[in-house]
CSV table of C-alpha atoms in Angstrom, one decimal:
chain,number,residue,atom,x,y,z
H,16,UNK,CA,101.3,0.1,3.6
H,17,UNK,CA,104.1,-1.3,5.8
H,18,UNK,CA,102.1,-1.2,9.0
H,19,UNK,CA,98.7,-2.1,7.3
H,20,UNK,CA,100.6,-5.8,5.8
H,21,UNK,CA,102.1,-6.1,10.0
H,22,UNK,CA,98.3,-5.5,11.3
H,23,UNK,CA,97.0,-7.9,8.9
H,24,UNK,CA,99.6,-10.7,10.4
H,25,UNK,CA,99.5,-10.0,13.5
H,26,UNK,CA,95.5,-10.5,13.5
H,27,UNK,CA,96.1,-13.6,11.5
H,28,UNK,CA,98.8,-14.8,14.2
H,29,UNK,CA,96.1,-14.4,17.2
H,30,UNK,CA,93.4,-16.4,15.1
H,31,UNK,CA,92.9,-19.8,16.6
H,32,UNK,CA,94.1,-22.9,15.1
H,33,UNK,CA,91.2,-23.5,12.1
H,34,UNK,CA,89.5,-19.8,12.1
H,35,UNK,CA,90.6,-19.0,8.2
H,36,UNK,CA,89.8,-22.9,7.0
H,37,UNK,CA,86.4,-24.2,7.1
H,38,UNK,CA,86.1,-28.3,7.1
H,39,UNK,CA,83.8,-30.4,5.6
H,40,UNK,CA,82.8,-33.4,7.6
H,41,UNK,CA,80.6,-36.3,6.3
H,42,UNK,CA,79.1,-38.9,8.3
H,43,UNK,CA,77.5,-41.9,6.3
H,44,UNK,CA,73.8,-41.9,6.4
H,45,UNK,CA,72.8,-45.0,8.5
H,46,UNK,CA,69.1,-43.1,8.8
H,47,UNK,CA,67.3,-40.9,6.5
H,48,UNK,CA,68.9,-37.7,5.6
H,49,UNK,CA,66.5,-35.4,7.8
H,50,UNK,CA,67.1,-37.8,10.5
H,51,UNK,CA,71.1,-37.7,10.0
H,52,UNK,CA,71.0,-34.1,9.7
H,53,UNK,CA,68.9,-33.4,13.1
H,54,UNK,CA,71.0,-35.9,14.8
H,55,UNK,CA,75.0,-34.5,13.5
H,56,UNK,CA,74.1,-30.8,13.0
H,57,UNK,CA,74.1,-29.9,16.7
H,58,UNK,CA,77.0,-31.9,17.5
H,59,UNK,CA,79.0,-30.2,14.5
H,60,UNK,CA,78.5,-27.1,15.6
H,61,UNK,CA,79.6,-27.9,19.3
H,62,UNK,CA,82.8,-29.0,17.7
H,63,UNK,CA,83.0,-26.3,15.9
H,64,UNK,CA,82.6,-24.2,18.7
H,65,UNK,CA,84.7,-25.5,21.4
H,66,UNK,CA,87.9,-26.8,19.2
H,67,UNK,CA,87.9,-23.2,17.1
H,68,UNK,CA,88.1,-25.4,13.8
H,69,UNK,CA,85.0,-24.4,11.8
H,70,UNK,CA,83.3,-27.6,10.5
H,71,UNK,CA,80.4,-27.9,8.0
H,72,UNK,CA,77.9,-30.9,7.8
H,73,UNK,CA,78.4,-32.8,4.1
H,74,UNK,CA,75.7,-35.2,3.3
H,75,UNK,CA,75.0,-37.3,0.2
H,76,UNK,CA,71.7,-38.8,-0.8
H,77,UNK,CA,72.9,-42.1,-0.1
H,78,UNK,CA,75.9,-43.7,1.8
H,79,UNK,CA,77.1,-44.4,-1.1
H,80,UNK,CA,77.5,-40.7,-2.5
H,81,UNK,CA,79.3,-39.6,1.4
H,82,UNK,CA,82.0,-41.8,0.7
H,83,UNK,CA,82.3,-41.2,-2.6
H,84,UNK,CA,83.0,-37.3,-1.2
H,85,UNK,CA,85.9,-38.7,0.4
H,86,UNK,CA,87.0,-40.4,-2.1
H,87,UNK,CA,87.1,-37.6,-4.5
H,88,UNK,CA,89.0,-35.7,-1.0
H,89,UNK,CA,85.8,-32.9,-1.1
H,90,UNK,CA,85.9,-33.0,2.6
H,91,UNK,CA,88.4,-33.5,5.7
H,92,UNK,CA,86.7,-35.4,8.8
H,93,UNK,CA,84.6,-38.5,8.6
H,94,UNK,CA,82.5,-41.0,10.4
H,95,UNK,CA,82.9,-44.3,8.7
H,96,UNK,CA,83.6,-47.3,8.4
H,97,UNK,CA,84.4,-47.5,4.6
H,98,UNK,CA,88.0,-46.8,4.2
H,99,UNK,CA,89.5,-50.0,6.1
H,100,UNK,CA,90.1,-51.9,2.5
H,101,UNK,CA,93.7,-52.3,2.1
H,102,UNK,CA,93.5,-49.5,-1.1
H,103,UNK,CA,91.6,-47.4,0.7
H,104,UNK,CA,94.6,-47.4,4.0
H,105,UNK,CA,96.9,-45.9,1.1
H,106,UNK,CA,94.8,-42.9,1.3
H,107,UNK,CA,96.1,-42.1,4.3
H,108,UNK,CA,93.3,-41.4,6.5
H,109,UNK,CA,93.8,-41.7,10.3
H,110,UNK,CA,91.0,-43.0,13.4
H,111,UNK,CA,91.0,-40.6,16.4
H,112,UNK,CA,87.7,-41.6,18.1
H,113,UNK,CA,84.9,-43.6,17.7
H,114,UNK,CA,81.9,-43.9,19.6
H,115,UNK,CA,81.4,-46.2,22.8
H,116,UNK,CA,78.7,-48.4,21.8
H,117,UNK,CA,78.4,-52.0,21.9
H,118,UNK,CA,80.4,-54.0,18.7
H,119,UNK,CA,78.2,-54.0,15.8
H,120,UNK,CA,77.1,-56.9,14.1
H,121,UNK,CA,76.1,-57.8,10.6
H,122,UNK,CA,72.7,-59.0,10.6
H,123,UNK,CA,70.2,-60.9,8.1
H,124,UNK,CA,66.6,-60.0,9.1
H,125,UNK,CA,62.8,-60.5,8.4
H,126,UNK,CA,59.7,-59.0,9.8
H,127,UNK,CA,58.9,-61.0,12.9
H,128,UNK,CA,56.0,-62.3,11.3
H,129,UNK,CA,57.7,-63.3,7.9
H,130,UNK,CA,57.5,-66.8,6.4
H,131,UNK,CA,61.0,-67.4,6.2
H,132,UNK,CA,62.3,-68.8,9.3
H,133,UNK,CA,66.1,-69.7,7.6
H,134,UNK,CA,68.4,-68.1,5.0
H,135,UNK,CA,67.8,-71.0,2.9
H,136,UNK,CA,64.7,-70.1,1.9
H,137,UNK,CA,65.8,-66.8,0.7
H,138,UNK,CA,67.0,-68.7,-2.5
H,139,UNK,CA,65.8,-66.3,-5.6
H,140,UNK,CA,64.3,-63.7,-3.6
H,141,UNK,CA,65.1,-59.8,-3.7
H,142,UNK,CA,66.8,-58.5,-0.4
H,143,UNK,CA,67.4,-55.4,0.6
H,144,UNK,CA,70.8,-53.9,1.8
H,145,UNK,CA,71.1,-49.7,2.4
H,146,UNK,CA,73.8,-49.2,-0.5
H,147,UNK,CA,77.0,-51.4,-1.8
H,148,UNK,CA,79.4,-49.4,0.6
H,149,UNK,CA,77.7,-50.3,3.5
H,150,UNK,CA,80.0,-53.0,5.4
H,151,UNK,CA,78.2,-54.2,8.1
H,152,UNK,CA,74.9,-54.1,6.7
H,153,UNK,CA,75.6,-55.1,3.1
H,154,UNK,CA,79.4,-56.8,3.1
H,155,UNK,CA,79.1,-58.7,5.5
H,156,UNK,CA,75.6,-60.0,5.1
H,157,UNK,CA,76.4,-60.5,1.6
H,158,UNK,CA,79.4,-62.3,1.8
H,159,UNK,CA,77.5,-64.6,4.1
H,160,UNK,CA,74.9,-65.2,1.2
H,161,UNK,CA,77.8,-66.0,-1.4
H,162,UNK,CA,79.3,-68.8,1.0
H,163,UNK,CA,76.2,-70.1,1.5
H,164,UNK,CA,75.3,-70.2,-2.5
H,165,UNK,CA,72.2,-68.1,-2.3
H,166,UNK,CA,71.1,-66.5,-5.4
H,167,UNK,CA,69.6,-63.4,-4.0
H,168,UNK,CA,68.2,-60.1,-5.9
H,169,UNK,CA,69.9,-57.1,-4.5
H,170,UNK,CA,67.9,-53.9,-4.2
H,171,UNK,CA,69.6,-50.7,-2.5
H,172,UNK,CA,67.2,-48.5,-0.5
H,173,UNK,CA,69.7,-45.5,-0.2
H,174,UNK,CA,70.4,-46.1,3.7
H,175,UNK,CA,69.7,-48.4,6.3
H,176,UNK,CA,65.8,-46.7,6.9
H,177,UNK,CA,65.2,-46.9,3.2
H,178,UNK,CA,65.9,-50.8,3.3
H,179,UNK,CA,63.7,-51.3,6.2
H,180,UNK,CA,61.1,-49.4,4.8
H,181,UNK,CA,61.6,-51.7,1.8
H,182,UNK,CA,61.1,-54.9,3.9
H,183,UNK,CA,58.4,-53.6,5.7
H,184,UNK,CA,56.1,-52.7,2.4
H,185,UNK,CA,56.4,-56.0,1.2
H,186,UNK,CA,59.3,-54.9,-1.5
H,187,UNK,CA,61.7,-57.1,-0.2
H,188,UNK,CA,61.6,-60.7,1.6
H,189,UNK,CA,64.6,-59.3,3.8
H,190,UNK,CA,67.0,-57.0,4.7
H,191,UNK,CA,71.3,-57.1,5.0
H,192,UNK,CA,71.4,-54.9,8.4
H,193,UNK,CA,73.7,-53.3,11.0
H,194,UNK,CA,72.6,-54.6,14.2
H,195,UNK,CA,72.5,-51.3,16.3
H,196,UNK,CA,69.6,-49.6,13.6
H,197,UNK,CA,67.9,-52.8,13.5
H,198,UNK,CA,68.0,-52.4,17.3
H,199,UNK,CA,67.3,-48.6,17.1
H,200,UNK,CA,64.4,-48.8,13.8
H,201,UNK,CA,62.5,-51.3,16.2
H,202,UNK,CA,62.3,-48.7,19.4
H,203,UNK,CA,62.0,-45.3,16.8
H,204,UNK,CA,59.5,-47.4,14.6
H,205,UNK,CA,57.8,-50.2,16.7
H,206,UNK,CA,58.8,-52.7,14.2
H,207,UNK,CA,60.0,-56.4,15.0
H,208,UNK,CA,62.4,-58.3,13.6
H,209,UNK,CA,63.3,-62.3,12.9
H,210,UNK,CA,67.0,-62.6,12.9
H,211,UNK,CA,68.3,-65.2,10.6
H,212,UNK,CA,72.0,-64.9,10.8
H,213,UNK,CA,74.2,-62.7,12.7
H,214,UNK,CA,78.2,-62.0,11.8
H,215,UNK,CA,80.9,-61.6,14.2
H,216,UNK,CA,81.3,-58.5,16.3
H,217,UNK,CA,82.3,-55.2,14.7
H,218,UNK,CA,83.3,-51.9,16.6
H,219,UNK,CA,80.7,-48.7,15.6
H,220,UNK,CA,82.1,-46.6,12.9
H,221,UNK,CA,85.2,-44.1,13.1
H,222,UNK,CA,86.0,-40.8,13.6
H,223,UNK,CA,88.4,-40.6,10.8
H,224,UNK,CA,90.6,-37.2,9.4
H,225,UNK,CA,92.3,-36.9,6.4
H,226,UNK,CA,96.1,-36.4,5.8
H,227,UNK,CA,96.1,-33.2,4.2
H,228,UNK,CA,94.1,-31.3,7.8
H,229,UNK,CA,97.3,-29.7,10.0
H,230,UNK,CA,98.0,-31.8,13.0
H,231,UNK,CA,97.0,-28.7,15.2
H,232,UNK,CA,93.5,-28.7,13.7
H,233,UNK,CA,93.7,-32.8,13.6
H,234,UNK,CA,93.7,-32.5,17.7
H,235,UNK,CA,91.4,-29.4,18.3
H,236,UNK,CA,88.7,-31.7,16.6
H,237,UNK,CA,89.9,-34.6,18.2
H,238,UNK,CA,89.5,-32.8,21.7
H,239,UNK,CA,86.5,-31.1,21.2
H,240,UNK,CA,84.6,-34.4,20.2
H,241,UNK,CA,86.1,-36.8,23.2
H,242,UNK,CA,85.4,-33.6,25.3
H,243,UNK,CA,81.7,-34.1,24.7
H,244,UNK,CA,81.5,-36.9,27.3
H,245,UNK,CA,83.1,-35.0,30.4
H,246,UNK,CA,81.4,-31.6,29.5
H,247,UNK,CA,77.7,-31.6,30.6
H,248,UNK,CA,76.5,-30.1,27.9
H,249,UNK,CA,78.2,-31.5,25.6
H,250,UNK,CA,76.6,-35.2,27.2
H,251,UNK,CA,73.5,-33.2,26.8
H,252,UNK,CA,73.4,-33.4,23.1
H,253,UNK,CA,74.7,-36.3,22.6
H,254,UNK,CA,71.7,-38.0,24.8
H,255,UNK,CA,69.0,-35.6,22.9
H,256,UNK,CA,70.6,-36.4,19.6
H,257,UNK,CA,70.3,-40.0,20.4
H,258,UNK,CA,67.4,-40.4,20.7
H,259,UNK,CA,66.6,-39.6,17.4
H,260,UNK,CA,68.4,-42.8,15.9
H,261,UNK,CA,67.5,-44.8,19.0
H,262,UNK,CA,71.0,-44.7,20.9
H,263,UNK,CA,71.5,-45.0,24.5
H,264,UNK,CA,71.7,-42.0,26.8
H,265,UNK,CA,75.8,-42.8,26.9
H,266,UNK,CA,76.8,-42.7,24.0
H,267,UNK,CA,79.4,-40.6,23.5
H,268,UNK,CA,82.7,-40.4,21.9
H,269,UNK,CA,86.2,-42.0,22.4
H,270,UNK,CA,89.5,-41.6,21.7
H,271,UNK,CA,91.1,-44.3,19.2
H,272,UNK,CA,94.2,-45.2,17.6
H,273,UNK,CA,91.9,-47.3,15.3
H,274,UNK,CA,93.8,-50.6,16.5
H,275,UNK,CA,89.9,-52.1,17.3
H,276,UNK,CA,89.1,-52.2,13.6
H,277,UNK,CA,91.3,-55.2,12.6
H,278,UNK,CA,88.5,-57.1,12.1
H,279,UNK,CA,87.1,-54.8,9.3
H,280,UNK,CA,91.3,-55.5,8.0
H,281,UNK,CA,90.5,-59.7,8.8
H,282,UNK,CA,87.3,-59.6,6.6
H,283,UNK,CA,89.3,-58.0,4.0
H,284,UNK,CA,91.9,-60.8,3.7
H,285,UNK,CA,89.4,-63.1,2.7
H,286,UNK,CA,86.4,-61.6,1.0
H,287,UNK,CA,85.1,-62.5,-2.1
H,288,UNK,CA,86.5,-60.1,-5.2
H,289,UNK,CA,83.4,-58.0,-5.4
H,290,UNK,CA,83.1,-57.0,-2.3
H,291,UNK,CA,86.8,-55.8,-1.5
């Protein structure tokens, strides 16, 4: 029994960091949930793969029901942009990467053949925003439409698709957007748009881990994702992926400290109660 508890360490010893513990990872859904999934699933599992730490896609219906995972701490790793409220900091989360996109902006659109050529005239009218976590698309846009004293009708379409589907059935007179899936919707979809307002510039969302993941399993992750950029086929599915939510062929992933989201921390200092 002796020799058969020694084996049984020994094996366990020579596993690589993250082979017993399996991580749950949730991205929030900018795009419909087949869409997400197509687009994240092949990148998880090259994570998986080359960093030794198993991760598992976790999707809600709605962005919405993702961060409320990691809220509730059901999973480990994140892409978001969600947890930069001064409460949510206590949780202890940390950025290691982001992706090397443009800044995002928030954005208040039409369809390019709309009526409404200025917010003003959205006064009483139902607008569409992809759920009330959403900060670019819906804080941001929103906060905008408080300052401005617009009474508007909030309708949530689940994600940032949902709401443009909204807009472009005649459900809604506009749409609170991120400007990178407004960009992305119009290539994928052959839509146009009217832009009415447009916030400051906002860095894409973070690669984020949670306190409780071992610092060696932090760093494999860490790794494997900036590694995707240098590692031809890593670039490879990042470019195929991308196309699927209308990113450029670069886009890949960069290491962060998360020092380029102090304008999330700015908006924060000022925003209107409801919205912190």
């Amino acid at each position: 029994m002796k020799a058969l508890f020694s084996l049984l360490a020994t094996l366990a010893m020579a596993l690589p960091a993250g082979a017993q513990t399996e991580y749950r990872f949730s991205p929030v859904n900018q795009a419909n949930l087949t869409t997400a999934a197509s687009y994240w699933n092949p990148i998880v599992s090259y994570v998986s793969e080359k960093s030794g730490v198993k991760l598992s896609l976790k999707l809600g219906r709605t962005s919405a029901d993702t961060t409320a995972f990691v809220l509730a701490q059901e999973v480990e790793f994140a892409f978001t942009n969600h947890l930069f409220s001064p409460e949510r900091e206590q949780l202890g989360w940390k950025v290691f990467g982001r992706r090397n996109t443009p800044p995002l902006h928030g954005q208040i659109v039409v369809a390019a053949d709309s009526p409404i050529t200025e917010l003003g005239q959205l006064q009483g009218k139902e607008v569409g925003f992809p759920g009330p976590e959403a900060f670019i698309a819906y804080k941001t846009t929103y906060a905008q439409m408080l300052q401005r004293k617009l009474d508007v009708r909030t309708v949530f379409g689940g994600n940032m698709d949902g709401a443009f589907a909204q807009l472009f059935s005649g459900k809604v007179a506009a749409v609170g957007a991120n400007s990178q899936l407004v960009e992305g919707y119009a290539r994928r979809e052959g839509r146009q748009f009217r832009v009415l307002w447009t916030s400051e510039p906002y860095y894409d969302l973070a690669l984020m881990v949670s306190p409780k993941v071992p610092e060696r399993d932090a760093q494999a992750v860490a790794r494997a994702f900036i590694g995707m950029a240098a590692d031809p086929r890593g670039r490879e599915i990042l470019a195929t992926t991308g196309k699927l939510i209308g990113l450029p062929p670069d886009a890949v992933f960069v290491a962060s400290d998360g020092r380029e989201y102090a304008a999330y921390r700015r908006f924060y200092q000022s925003a209107p109660p409801q919205l912190r």
